[in-house]
């Protein structure tokens, strides 16, 4: 397939320098496409600046996730630090690893901290554990162990990880939009919309966005995702001005996170008081064994969530090699681990590669230049917090569903005729969205792959590292009973 618009580097000296530094033309992209991709990634990731404070700090002091001493994280401080760390680490990913991967506070780990960890330690101590987790991950990356594990994963499982992430992204979008909701029953646990029908205005906006973006993509319109998100946001603002739908805090059928509308203000000074507010007192408070179990959980979740996400994003961006590796792999792994250290150090939870940045890749981003654009916008969000609330989560959700559809196309790379490979691939794919965890899907795939190959006489075809990792996943899945047995739960 020819791409005449990408065959000639830009003539402007600055543009030429950027093109050479980020290998834009070499990867079949253009500077405008990278800028669009970076903007789209930010638009679909920007909700984390709003959501992370709500998870870690709560809607108010009365609803805050208070720690063992009654302390809590102030909402505005978390928002400012969230934008700061996401911006710096995403820029680092772009400059150091030259990959279009956005980095921000990981939703799995921040929820784990708010729900479980701070019931045992203070927030500062919890963030100290996150820093330790990041140091371990960086050491694993620097020593090459993380790269060895990455390359030991069979191509079939890597394809399955990409497909699983695509379904996971789409499922997140469907849930965030209200199109899929909890039924409140044991069976079926999920349902369509509210009481089995789609009548809520935010969900209708999501469907409008899905059709608009899907149509633009089908017609191969340049900037389809960005145009679709902007157009649907305008529609949402108009509809909200007419119907005045509340947020979901006030109504079951309201907007999920923020109601669309023109901001009352544009500028707000960030409060970065949380930066550096962490300590390592957890080991003294709950004992070395209990603290180590918490670190083990953080490392496993962080390590394999990121590995799976980067596998999927690299394949979607077209920069992955035949074996699933990609350029500057070790640098990317080190930067991602550093994101955990930075996130803990700023009290915003571990920062990791965000699956939502697949939207920028879907827009055409292929290099780290897109990440630099995304990172700069995150830094700007510290001062322009009101603007991050203009795009409702339901509109961003439409973009995620479209990107999920693009990623699922990798299912064609799986050999479904070999059931010894097909079943682990299938488990990897379905467990991710059904358990809301990339790490769980990878674990199910690894364990089943090792067991089936070993029991069918093909155990020598499996790398010894996969046996080690599979054993680690068995411990990870059994950590609840183990903690109870050891008296650290």
Tab-separated table of C-alpha atoms in Angstrom:
chain	number	residue	atom	x	y	z
A	1	UNK	CA	0.000	0.000	0.000
A	2	UNK	CA	1.580	3.253	-1.095
A	3	UNK	CA	1.711	6.307	1.146
A	4	UNK	CA	2.952	9.216	-0.989
A	5	UNK	CA	2.263	11.751	1.719
A	6	UNK	CA	4.886	10.103	3.975
A	7	UNK	CA	7.645	9.412	1.427
A	8	UNK	CA	9.235	12.872	1.486
A	9	UNK	CA	10.629	14.419	4.706
A	10	UNK	CA	9.586	18.004	5.526
A	11	UNK	CA	11.838	20.763	4.120
A	12	UNK	CA	11.671	23.160	7.089
A	13	UNK	CA	14.836	22.824	9.205
A	14	UNK	CA	12.989	22.445	12.513
A	15	UNK	CA	10.511	20.007	11.013
A	16	UNK	CA	13.364	18.092	9.372
A	17	UNK	CA	15.143	17.842	12.720
A	18	UNK	CA	12.023	16.521	14.409
A	19	UNK	CA	11.487	14.094	11.539
A	20	UNK	CA	15.015	12.703	11.882
A	21	UNK	CA	15.010	12.575	15.689
A	22	UNK	CA	11.713	10.701	15.909
A	23	UNK	CA	12.124	8.728	12.631
A	24	UNK	CA	8.728	10.036	11.523
A	25	UNK	CA	9.104	9.445	7.785
A	26	UNK	CA	11.004	6.214	8.370
A	27	UNK	CA	7.977	4.810	10.215
A	28	UNK	CA	5.599	5.892	7.491
A	29	UNK	CA	4.067	8.814	9.344
A	30	UNK	CA	3.975	12.600	9.076
A	31	UNK	CA	4.426	15.368	11.634
A	32	UNK	CA	0.772	16.520	11.366
A	33	UNK	CA	-0.366	12.937	11.899
A	34	UNK	CA	1.852	12.603	14.984
A	35	UNK	CA	0.449	15.848	16.398
A	36	UNK	CA	-3.131	14.689	15.780
A	37	UNK	CA	-2.358	11.332	17.351
A	38	UNK	CA	-0.863	13.001	20.414
A	39	UNK	CA	-3.897	15.234	20.833
A	40	UNK	CA	-6.302	12.303	20.470
A	41	UNK	CA	-4.363	10.266	23.046
A	42	UNK	CA	-4.585	13.148	25.498
A	43	UNK	CA	-8.303	13.649	24.885
A	44	UNK	CA	-9.036	9.989	25.605
A	45	UNK	CA	-6.647	9.881	28.593
A	46	UNK	CA	-7.526	13.268	30.137
A	47	UNK	CA	-10.249	11.750	32.295
A	48	UNK	CA	-7.517	10.376	34.574
A	49	UNK	CA	-6.849	13.940	35.799
A	50	UNK	CA	-10.434	13.984	37.076
A	51	UNK	CA	-10.890	10.329	38.013
A	52	UNK	CA	-7.636	9.664	39.861
A	53	UNK	CA	-8.390	12.299	42.551
A	54	UNK	CA	-11.858	10.801	43.020
A	55	UNK	CA	-10.399	7.320	43.562
A	56	UNK	CA	-7.550	8.402	45.840
A	57	UNK	CA	-9.138	11.447	47.444
A	58	UNK	CA	-12.866	10.852	47.155
A	59	UNK	CA	-15.566	13.284	46.084
A	60	UNK	CA	-15.249	15.130	49.411
A	61	UNK	CA	-13.670	14.804	52.843
A	62	UNK	CA	-16.674	12.747	53.982
A	63	UNK	CA	-16.308	10.317	51.070
A	64	UNK	CA	-12.505	10.190	51.017
A	65	UNK	CA	-10.525	6.969	51.051
A	66	UNK	CA	-9.071	7.567	54.512
A	67	UNK	CA	-6.035	5.693	55.653
A	68	UNK	CA	-5.384	3.820	58.882
A	69	UNK	CA	-4.655	7.093	60.690
A	70	UNK	CA	-7.662	8.935	59.246
A	71	UNK	CA	-5.583	10.925	56.766
A	72	UNK	CA	-6.650	11.508	53.175
A	73	UNK	CA	-5.365	13.047	49.946
A	74	UNK	CA	-6.800	16.426	48.972
A	75	UNK	CA	-8.573	16.314	45.607
A	76	UNK	CA	-7.005	19.356	43.931
A	77	UNK	CA	-3.499	18.326	44.988
A	78	UNK	CA	-3.947	14.850	43.497
A	79	UNK	CA	-5.269	16.347	40.243
A	80	UNK	CA	-2.284	18.665	39.876
A	81	UNK	CA	0.278	15.957	40.644
A	82	UNK	CA	-1.524	13.507	38.326
A	83	UNK	CA	-1.094	15.901	35.399
A	84	UNK	CA	2.534	16.627	36.343
A	85	UNK	CA	3.694	13.005	36.509
A	86	UNK	CA	1.685	11.900	33.462
A	87	UNK	CA	3.144	14.777	31.467
A	88	UNK	CA	6.771	14.217	32.443
A	89	UNK	CA	6.687	10.428	32.045
A	90	UNK	CA	4.841	10.517	28.719
A	91	UNK	CA	7.400	12.988	27.367
A	92	UNK	CA	10.164	10.690	28.655
A	93	UNK	CA	8.590	7.753	26.827
A	94	UNK	CA	8.528	9.784	23.629
A	95	UNK	CA	12.063	11.180	23.845
A	96	UNK	CA	13.870	8.158	25.310
A	97	UNK	CA	11.954	5.222	23.781
A	98	UNK	CA	10.466	6.992	20.709
A	99	UNK	CA	7.138	5.227	21.100
A	100	UNK	CA	3.587	6.631	20.950
A	101	UNK	CA	2.703	5.281	24.403
A	102	UNK	CA	1.015	7.575	26.909
A	103	UNK	CA	1.766	7.091	30.621
A	104	UNK	CA	-0.549	8.000	33.502
A	105	UNK	CA	-1.796	6.723	36.863
A	106	UNK	CA	-2.902	3.110	36.424
A	107	UNK	CA	-6.518	2.513	37.389
A	108	UNK	CA	-5.976	-0.984	38.767
A	109	UNK	CA	-3.260	-0.043	41.228
A	110	UNK	CA	-4.857	3.197	42.433
A	111	UNK	CA	-8.068	1.309	43.232
A	112	UNK	CA	-6.079	-1.397	45.033
A	113	UNK	CA	-4.342	1.260	47.127
A	114	UNK	CA	-7.587	3.063	47.998
A	115	UNK	CA	-9.606	-0.054	48.804
A	116	UNK	CA	-7.077	-2.405	50.411
A	117	UNK	CA	-3.669	-0.946	51.220
A	118	UNK	CA	-4.670	2.186	53.121
A	119	UNK	CA	-6.769	0.098	55.446
A	120	UNK	CA	-3.444	-1.106	56.853
A	121	UNK	CA	-0.995	1.789	56.391
A	122	UNK	CA	-1.015	5.560	55.883
A	123	UNK	CA	-1.153	7.144	52.427
A	124	UNK	CA	2.495	8.180	52.678
A	125	UNK	CA	3.473	4.604	53.578
A	126	UNK	CA	1.323	3.193	50.762
A	127	UNK	CA	3.091	5.443	48.274
A	128	UNK	CA	6.420	4.312	49.700
A	129	UNK	CA	5.444	0.755	48.735
A	130	UNK	CA	4.638	1.988	45.235
A	131	UNK	CA	8.111	3.554	44.999
A	132	UNK	CA	9.720	0.253	46.059
A	133	UNK	CA	7.607	-1.540	43.454
A	134	UNK	CA	8.923	0.868	40.811
A	135	UNK	CA	12.546	0.419	41.870
A	136	UNK	CA	12.193	-3.368	41.551
A	137	UNK	CA	10.652	-3.041	38.079
A	138	UNK	CA	13.415	-0.680	36.928
A	139	UNK	CA	16.090	-3.080	38.207
A	140	UNK	CA	14.406	-5.966	36.366
A	141	UNK	CA	14.443	-3.860	33.203
A	142	UNK	CA	18.052	-2.672	33.569
A	143	UNK	CA	19.350	-6.193	34.203
A	144	UNK	CA	17.543	-7.477	31.107
A	145	UNK	CA	15.298	-9.865	33.040
A	146	UNK	CA	12.165	-8.008	32.001
A	147	UNK	CA	13.265	-8.106	28.349
A	148	UNK	CA	14.001	-11.839	28.581
A	149	UNK	CA	10.504	-12.512	29.901
A	150	UNK	CA	9.025	-10.289	27.200
A	151	UNK	CA	10.845	-12.129	24.393
A	152	UNK	CA	10.091	-15.574	25.884
A	153	UNK	CA	6.351	-15.115	25.353
A	154	UNK	CA	5.228	-17.094	22.257
A	155	UNK	CA	3.951	-15.131	19.253
A	156	UNK	CA	0.515	-16.765	19.589
A	157	UNK	CA	0.127	-15.459	23.138
A	158	UNK	CA	1.368	-12.014	22.134
A	159	UNK	CA	-1.317	-11.885	19.447
A	160	UNK	CA	-3.885	-13.037	22.004
A	161	UNK	CA	-2.744	-10.314	24.422
A	162	UNK	CA	-3.343	-7.694	21.714
A	163	UNK	CA	-6.819	-9.063	20.977
A	164	UNK	CA	-7.637	-9.287	24.689
A	165	UNK	CA	-6.592	-5.683	25.211
A	166	UNK	CA	-8.753	-4.671	22.255
A	167	UNK	CA	-11.774	-6.335	23.854
A	168	UNK	CA	-10.816	-4.857	27.234
A	169	UNK	CA	-10.631	-1.355	25.756
A	170	UNK	CA	-13.979	-1.822	24.045
A	171	UNK	CA	-15.535	-3.194	27.250
A	172	UNK	CA	-14.251	-0.217	29.227
A	173	UNK	CA	-15.831	2.067	26.656
A	174	UNK	CA	-19.157	0.233	26.779
A	175	UNK	CA	-19.228	0.367	30.585
A	176	UNK	CA	-18.090	3.994	30.831
A	177	UNK	CA	-20.816	5.001	28.390
A	178	UNK	CA	-23.581	3.258	30.329
A	179	UNK	CA	-24.340	1.024	27.344
A	180	UNK	CA	-23.391	-1.947	29.530
A	181	UNK	CA	-24.372	-1.768	33.200
A	182	UNK	CA	-24.481	-3.998	36.242
A	183	UNK	CA	-27.886	-5.588	36.597
A	184	UNK	CA	-27.568	-5.859	40.374
A	185	UNK	CA	-28.465	-9.541	40.056
A	186	UNK	CA	-26.460	-12.739	40.332
A	187	UNK	CA	-27.664	-13.750	36.880
A	188	UNK	CA	-27.277	-12.075	34.495
A	189	UNK	CA	-24.647	-9.840	36.139
A	190	UNK	CA	-24.684	-7.354	33.238
A	191	UNK	CA	-27.435	-5.791	31.174
A	192	UNK	CA	-28.022	-3.403	28.308
A	193	UNK	CA	-28.334	0.201	29.496
A	194	UNK	CA	-30.776	1.000	32.282
A	195	UNK	CA	-33.287	-1.816	32.920
A	196	UNK	CA	-32.417	-3.422	29.594
A	197	UNK	CA	-32.998	-0.398	27.362
A	198	UNK	CA	-31.006	2.573	26.110
A	199	UNK	CA	-32.763	5.771	27.106
A	200	UNK	CA	-30.179	7.808	28.992
A	201	UNK	CA	-28.980	10.873	27.111
A	202	UNK	CA	-25.252	10.264	27.880
A	203	UNK	CA	-25.507	6.764	26.390
A	204	UNK	CA	-27.267	8.154	23.324
A	205	UNK	CA	-24.396	10.637	22.934
A	206	UNK	CA	-21.998	7.677	23.090
A	207	UNK	CA	-23.918	5.933	20.302
A	208	UNK	CA	-23.885	9.114	18.217
A	209	UNK	CA	-20.127	9.340	18.718
A	210	UNK	CA	-19.685	5.684	17.784
A	211	UNK	CA	-21.568	6.190	14.518
A	212	UNK	CA	-19.816	9.465	13.695
A	213	UNK	CA	-16.298	8.134	14.382
A	214	UNK	CA	-17.061	4.778	12.746
A	215	UNK	CA	-18.383	6.461	9.606
A	216	UNK	CA	-15.374	8.765	9.355
A	217	UNK	CA	-13.022	5.801	9.823
A	218	UNK	CA	-14.872	3.788	7.180
A	219	UNK	CA	-14.584	6.707	4.749
A	220	UNK	CA	-10.838	6.949	5.570
A	221	UNK	CA	-11.100	10.585	6.608
A	222	UNK	CA	-7.787	11.930	7.944
A	223	UNK	CA	-8.094	12.757	11.622
A	224	UNK	CA	-11.273	10.679	11.919
A	225	UNK	CA	-10.955	10.062	15.662
A	226	UNK	CA	-10.128	13.657	16.543
A	227	UNK	CA	-12.837	15.084	14.275
A	228	UNK	CA	-15.371	12.601	15.622
A	229	UNK	CA	-14.536	13.353	19.270
A	230	UNK	CA	-14.718	17.125	18.742
A	231	UNK	CA	-17.966	16.913	16.752
A	232	UNK	CA	-19.633	14.636	19.291
A	233	UNK	CA	-18.490	16.855	22.162
A	234	UNK	CA	-20.174	19.841	20.473
A	235	UNK	CA	-23.355	17.788	20.110
A	236	UNK	CA	-23.118	16.751	23.775
A	237	UNK	CA	-22.718	20.374	24.927
A	238	UNK	CA	-25.791	21.423	22.933
A	239	UNK	CA	-27.906	18.533	24.224
A	240	UNK	CA	-26.776	19.172	27.797
A	241	UNK	CA	-27.716	22.854	27.503
A	242	UNK	CA	-31.222	21.799	26.446
A	243	UNK	CA	-31.916	18.833	28.744
A	244	UNK	CA	-29.739	19.620	31.814
A	245	UNK	CA	-28.840	16.011	32.631
A	246	UNK	CA	-27.125	15.640	36.060
A	247	UNK	CA	-23.943	13.678	36.748
A	248	UNK	CA	-24.106	10.036	37.801
A	249	UNK	CA	-23.532	11.060	41.428
A	250	UNK	CA	-27.026	12.561	41.348
A	251	UNK	CA	-28.724	10.196	38.904
A	252	UNK	CA	-28.420	6.603	37.670
A	253	UNK	CA	-28.842	7.827	34.094
A	254	UNK	CA	-26.589	10.882	34.388
A	255	UNK	CA	-23.171	11.623	32.927
A	256	UNK	CA	-20.553	9.149	34.159
A	257	UNK	CA	-17.890	11.608	35.301
A	258	UNK	CA	-18.550	15.163	34.169
A	259	UNK	CA	-21.395	16.867	32.330
A	260	UNK	CA	-20.283	18.567	29.075
A	261	UNK	CA	-20.399	22.329	28.933
A	262	UNK	CA	-18.333	25.429	28.407
A	263	UNK	CA	-15.955	25.933	31.361
A	264	UNK	CA	-16.679	28.764	33.795
A	265	UNK	CA	-12.946	29.424	34.062
A	266	UNK	CA	-9.880	28.482	32.051
A	267	UNK	CA	-6.965	28.923	34.433
A	268	UNK	CA	-6.140	27.426	37.830
A	269	UNK	CA	-2.807	27.402	39.674
A	270	UNK	CA	-1.693	23.847	40.531
A	271	UNK	CA	-0.953	22.785	44.101
A	272	UNK	CA	1.987	20.354	44.047
A	273	UNK	CA	2.229	19.877	47.817
A	274	UNK	CA	1.988	16.082	47.529
A	275	UNK	CA	5.248	15.735	45.609
A	276	UNK	CA	7.767	13.972	47.830
A	277	UNK	CA	5.230	13.103	50.544
A	278	UNK	CA	5.994	9.382	50.928
A	279	UNK	CA	7.899	7.213	53.383
A	280	UNK	CA	8.823	3.576	53.997
A	281	UNK	CA	7.159	3.152	57.380
A	282	UNK	CA	4.864	0.335	56.203
A	283	UNK	CA	7.453	-2.300	57.102
A	284	UNK	CA	7.501	-1.100	60.708
A	285	UNK	CA	3.730	-0.592	60.934
A	286	UNK	CA	2.499	-3.961	59.595
A	287	UNK	CA	5.718	-5.993	59.595
A	288	UNK	CA	8.163	-6.992	56.823
A	289	UNK	CA	6.159	-10.050	55.677
A	290	UNK	CA	2.834	-8.239	55.239
A	291	UNK	CA	4.508	-5.271	53.551
A	292	UNK	CA	6.423	-7.605	51.225
A	293	UNK	CA	3.183	-9.318	50.167
A	294	UNK	CA	1.736	-5.931	49.249
A	295	UNK	CA	4.858	-5.104	47.220
A	296	UNK	CA	4.643	-8.518	45.507
A	297	UNK	CA	1.070	-7.764	44.423
A	298	UNK	CA	2.036	-4.319	43.155
A	299	UNK	CA	5.036	-5.633	41.186
A	300	UNK	CA	3.108	-8.460	39.541
A	301	UNK	CA	0.185	-6.236	38.565
A	302	UNK	CA	2.423	-3.414	37.336
A	303	UNK	CA	4.867	-5.682	35.517
A	304	UNK	CA	2.415	-7.722	33.468
A	305	UNK	CA	-0.213	-5.041	32.899
A	306	UNK	CA	2.494	-2.929	31.275
A	307	UNK	CA	3.973	-5.841	29.330
A	308	UNK	CA	0.594	-6.734	27.890
A	309	UNK	CA	-0.293	-3.148	27.102
A	310	UNK	CA	2.995	-2.442	25.328
A	311	UNK	CA	2.682	-5.665	23.332
A	312	UNK	CA	-0.746	-4.654	22.094
A	313	UNK	CA	0.159	-1.039	21.390
A	314	UNK	CA	3.367	-1.930	19.519
A	315	UNK	CA	1.498	-4.311	17.237
A	316	UNK	CA	-1.261	-1.760	16.678
A	317	UNK	CA	1.341	0.892	15.799
A	318	UNK	CA	3.043	-1.416	13.333
A	319	UNK	CA	6.435	-1.138	15.056
A	320	UNK	CA	6.523	-4.687	16.441
A	321	UNK	CA	8.901	-7.252	14.971
A	322	UNK	CA	7.827	-10.780	14.010
A	323	UNK	CA	8.585	-12.027	17.537
A	324	UNK	CA	6.548	-9.215	19.128
A	325	UNK	CA	9.522	-7.122	20.268
A	326	UNK	CA	9.870	-3.506	19.184
A	327	UNK	CA	12.590	-0.818	18.889
A	328	UNK	CA	14.094	0.459	22.154
A	329	UNK	CA	12.256	-2.193	24.143
A	330	UNK	CA	14.560	-2.016	27.167
A	331	UNK	CA	14.369	1.797	27.237
A	332	UNK	CA	10.564	1.603	27.192
A	333	UNK	CA	10.556	-0.901	30.056
A	334	UNK	CA	12.879	1.298	32.126
A	335	UNK	CA	10.783	4.432	31.512
A	336	UNK	CA	7.597	2.580	32.440
A	337	UNK	CA	9.200	1.377	35.673
A	338	UNK	CA	10.368	4.906	36.415
A	339	UNK	CA	6.718	5.942	36.053
A	340	UNK	CA	5.903	3.800	39.071
A	341	UNK	CA	8.647	5.510	41.099
A	342	UNK	CA	7.493	8.976	40.016
A	343	UNK	CA	3.843	8.167	40.688
A	344	UNK	CA	4.572	6.934	44.191
A	345	UNK	CA	6.894	9.858	44.839
A	346	UNK	CA	4.141	12.322	43.932
A	347	UNK	CA	1.383	10.418	45.805
A	348	UNK	CA	-0.684	9.750	42.668
A	349	UNK	CA	-0.137	5.966	42.485
A	350	UNK	CA	1.978	4.020	40.023
A	351	UNK	CA	2.082	5.510	36.521
A	352	UNK	CA	2.101	2.982	33.713
A	353	UNK	CA	1.529	2.727	29.971
A	354	UNK	CA	-2.110	3.578	29.281
A	355	UNK	CA	-4.169	1.382	26.980
A	356	UNK	CA	-6.199	4.473	26.093
A	357	UNK	CA	-3.221	5.801	24.120
A	358	UNK	CA	-4.232	3.228	21.495
A	359	UNK	CA	-6.639	5.921	20.324
A	360	UNK	CA	-3.702	8.080	19.208
A	361	UNK	CA	-2.229	5.087	17.412
A	362	UNK	CA	-5.590	4.584	15.750
A	363	UNK	CA	-5.322	8.196	14.576
A	364	UNK	CA	-1.983	7.368	12.937
A	365	UNK	CA	0.668	8.035	15.607
A	366	UNK	CA	3.755	5.888	15.095
A	367	UNK	CA	6.567	7.667	16.990
A	368	UNK	CA	7.476	9.293	20.264
A	369	UNK	CA	6.616	12.697	18.849
A	370	UNK	CA	2.965	11.929	19.563
A	371	UNK	CA	3.892	11.120	23.170
A	372	UNK	CA	5.654	14.464	23.533
A	373	UNK	CA	2.485	16.224	22.351
A	374	UNK	CA	0.373	14.198	24.794
A	375	UNK	CA	2.807	14.899	27.628
A	376	UNK	CA	2.857	18.641	26.985
A	377	UNK	CA	-0.936	18.692	27.069
A	378	UNK	CA	-0.873	16.838	30.405
A	379	UNK	CA	1.500	19.472	31.794
A	380	UNK	CA	-0.841	22.185	30.511
A	381	UNK	CA	-3.750	20.402	32.217
A	382	UNK	CA	-2.261	21.368	35.596
A	383	UNK	CA	-3.107	24.972	34.787
A	384	UNK	CA	-6.164	24.336	32.608
A	385	UNK	CA	-8.026	21.842	34.782
A	386	UNK	CA	-11.498	23.210	33.818
A	387	UNK	CA	-10.828	22.453	30.138
A	388	UNK	CA	-10.197	18.763	30.870
A	389	UNK	CA	-13.846	18.514	31.891
A	390	UNK	CA	-15.258	19.700	28.560
A	391	UNK	CA	-15.127	16.286	26.855
A	392	UNK	CA	-17.495	13.870	28.647
A	393	UNK	CA	-16.292	10.348	29.350
A	394	UNK	CA	-19.065	8.977	27.124
A	395	UNK	CA	-17.529	10.666	24.056
A	396	UNK	CA	-14.043	9.327	24.850
A	397	UNK	CA	-15.674	5.899	25.335
A	398	UNK	CA	-16.852	5.898	21.723
A	399	UNK	CA	-13.250	6.348	20.610
A	400	UNK	CA	-12.129	3.457	22.802
A	401	UNK	CA	-14.687	1.081	21.271
A	402	UNK	CA	-13.535	1.984	17.751
A	403	UNK	CA	-9.870	1.431	18.699
A	404	UNK	CA	-10.790	-1.870	20.358
A	405	UNK	CA	-12.331	-3.002	17.079
A	406	UNK	CA	-9.080	-2.180	15.279
A	407	UNK	CA	-6.979	-4.176	17.747
A	408	UNK	CA	-9.189	-7.270	17.647
A	409	UNK	CA	-8.155	-7.736	14.008
A	410	UNK	CA	-4.986	-9.407	15.362
A	411	UNK	CA	-7.102	-12.490	16.089
A	412	UNK	CA	-6.236	-13.622	12.550
A	413	UNK	CA	-2.625	-14.222	13.683
A	414	UNK	CA	-3.677	-17.017	16.061
A	415	UNK	CA	-3.606	-20.614	14.816
A	416	UNK	CA	-7.011	-21.845	15.956
A	417	UNK	CA	-6.439	-25.287	14.413
A	418	UNK	CA	-3.906	-26.136	17.159
A	419	UNK	CA	-6.009	-26.451	20.302
A	420	UNK	CA	-2.910	-26.546	22.503
A	421	UNK	CA	-2.305	-22.953	21.462
A	422	UNK	CA	-5.929	-21.961	20.860
A	423	UNK	CA	-7.187	-22.587	24.408
A	424	UNK	CA	-4.487	-20.512	26.184
A	425	UNK	CA	-5.008	-17.774	23.593
A	426	UNK	CA	-8.758	-17.893	24.155
A	427	UNK	CA	-8.352	-17.714	27.937
A	428	UNK	CA	-5.982	-14.763	27.584
A	429	UNK	CA	-8.519	-12.940	25.414
A	430	UNK	CA	-11.662	-13.507	27.497
A	431	UNK	CA	-10.220	-13.253	31.015
A	432	UNK	CA	-8.917	-9.700	30.455
A	433	UNK	CA	-12.294	-7.992	29.907
A	434	UNK	CA	-14.257	-10.330	32.161
A	435	UNK	CA	-11.998	-9.728	35.185
A	436	UNK	CA	-11.139	-6.123	34.246
A	437	UNK	CA	-7.428	-6.928	34.416
A	438	UNK	CA	-4.735	-7.334	31.771
A	439	UNK	CA	-2.497	-9.154	34.276
A	440	UNK	CA	-5.199	-11.739	35.018
A	441	UNK	CA	-5.593	-12.505	31.307
A	442	UNK	CA	-1.843	-12.902	30.839
A	443	UNK	CA	-1.664	-15.145	33.903
A	444	UNK	CA	-4.472	-17.401	32.669
A	445	UNK	CA	-2.764	-17.662	29.305
A	446	UNK	CA	0.698	-18.379	30.704
A	447	UNK	CA	-0.432	-21.036	33.160
A	448	UNK	CA	-2.643	-22.861	30.656
A	449	UNK	CA	0.038	-22.654	27.942
A	450	UNK	CA	2.682	-24.224	30.198
A	451	UNK	CA	0.394	-26.927	31.572
A	452	UNK	CA	-1.065	-27.984	28.222
A	453	UNK	CA	2.314	-28.040	26.473
A	454	UNK	CA	3.905	-30.006	29.334
A	455	UNK	CA	1.073	-32.542	29.626
A	456	UNK	CA	0.874	-33.047	25.854
A	457	UNK	CA	4.569	-33.930	25.581
A	458	UNK	CA	5.717	-30.569	24.205
A	459	UNK	CA	7.176	-29.184	27.397
A	460	UNK	CA	10.640	-28.728	25.867
A	461	UNK	CA	9.180	-26.214	23.421
A	462	UNK	CA	8.407	-23.896	26.322
A	463	UNK	CA	11.050	-21.471	27.603
A	464	UNK	CA	12.150	-22.123	31.177
A	465	UNK	CA	11.285	-18.511	31.929
A	466	UNK	CA	7.627	-19.216	31.169
A	467	UNK	CA	7.661	-22.007	33.763
A	468	UNK	CA	9.042	-19.563	36.320
A	469	UNK	CA	6.518	-16.861	35.426
A	470	UNK	CA	3.636	-19.344	35.423
A	471	UNK	CA	4.657	-20.462	38.926
A	472	UNK	CA	4.749	-16.813	39.950
A	473	UNK	CA	1.226	-16.333	38.599
A	474	UNK	CA	0.028	-19.323	40.619
A	475	UNK	CA	1.319	-17.580	43.741
A	476	UNK	CA	-0.237	-14.317	42.561
A	477	UNK	CA	-3.670	-15.892	42.071
A	478	UNK	CA	-3.416	-17.687	45.416
A	479	UNK	CA	-2.129	-14.669	47.350
A	480	UNK	CA	-5.383	-14.275	49.312
A	481	UNK	CA	-5.299	-17.759	50.897
A	482	UNK	CA	-1.523	-17.478	51.331
A	483	UNK	CA	-1.860	-14.203	53.204
A	484	UNK	CA	-4.479	-15.750	55.460
A	485	UNK	CA	-2.285	-18.795	56.041
A	486	UNK	CA	0.684	-16.586	56.902
A	487	UNK	CA	-1.452	-14.304	59.040
A	488	UNK	CA	-0.761	-11.170	57.003
A	489	UNK	CA	-4.191	-10.595	55.444
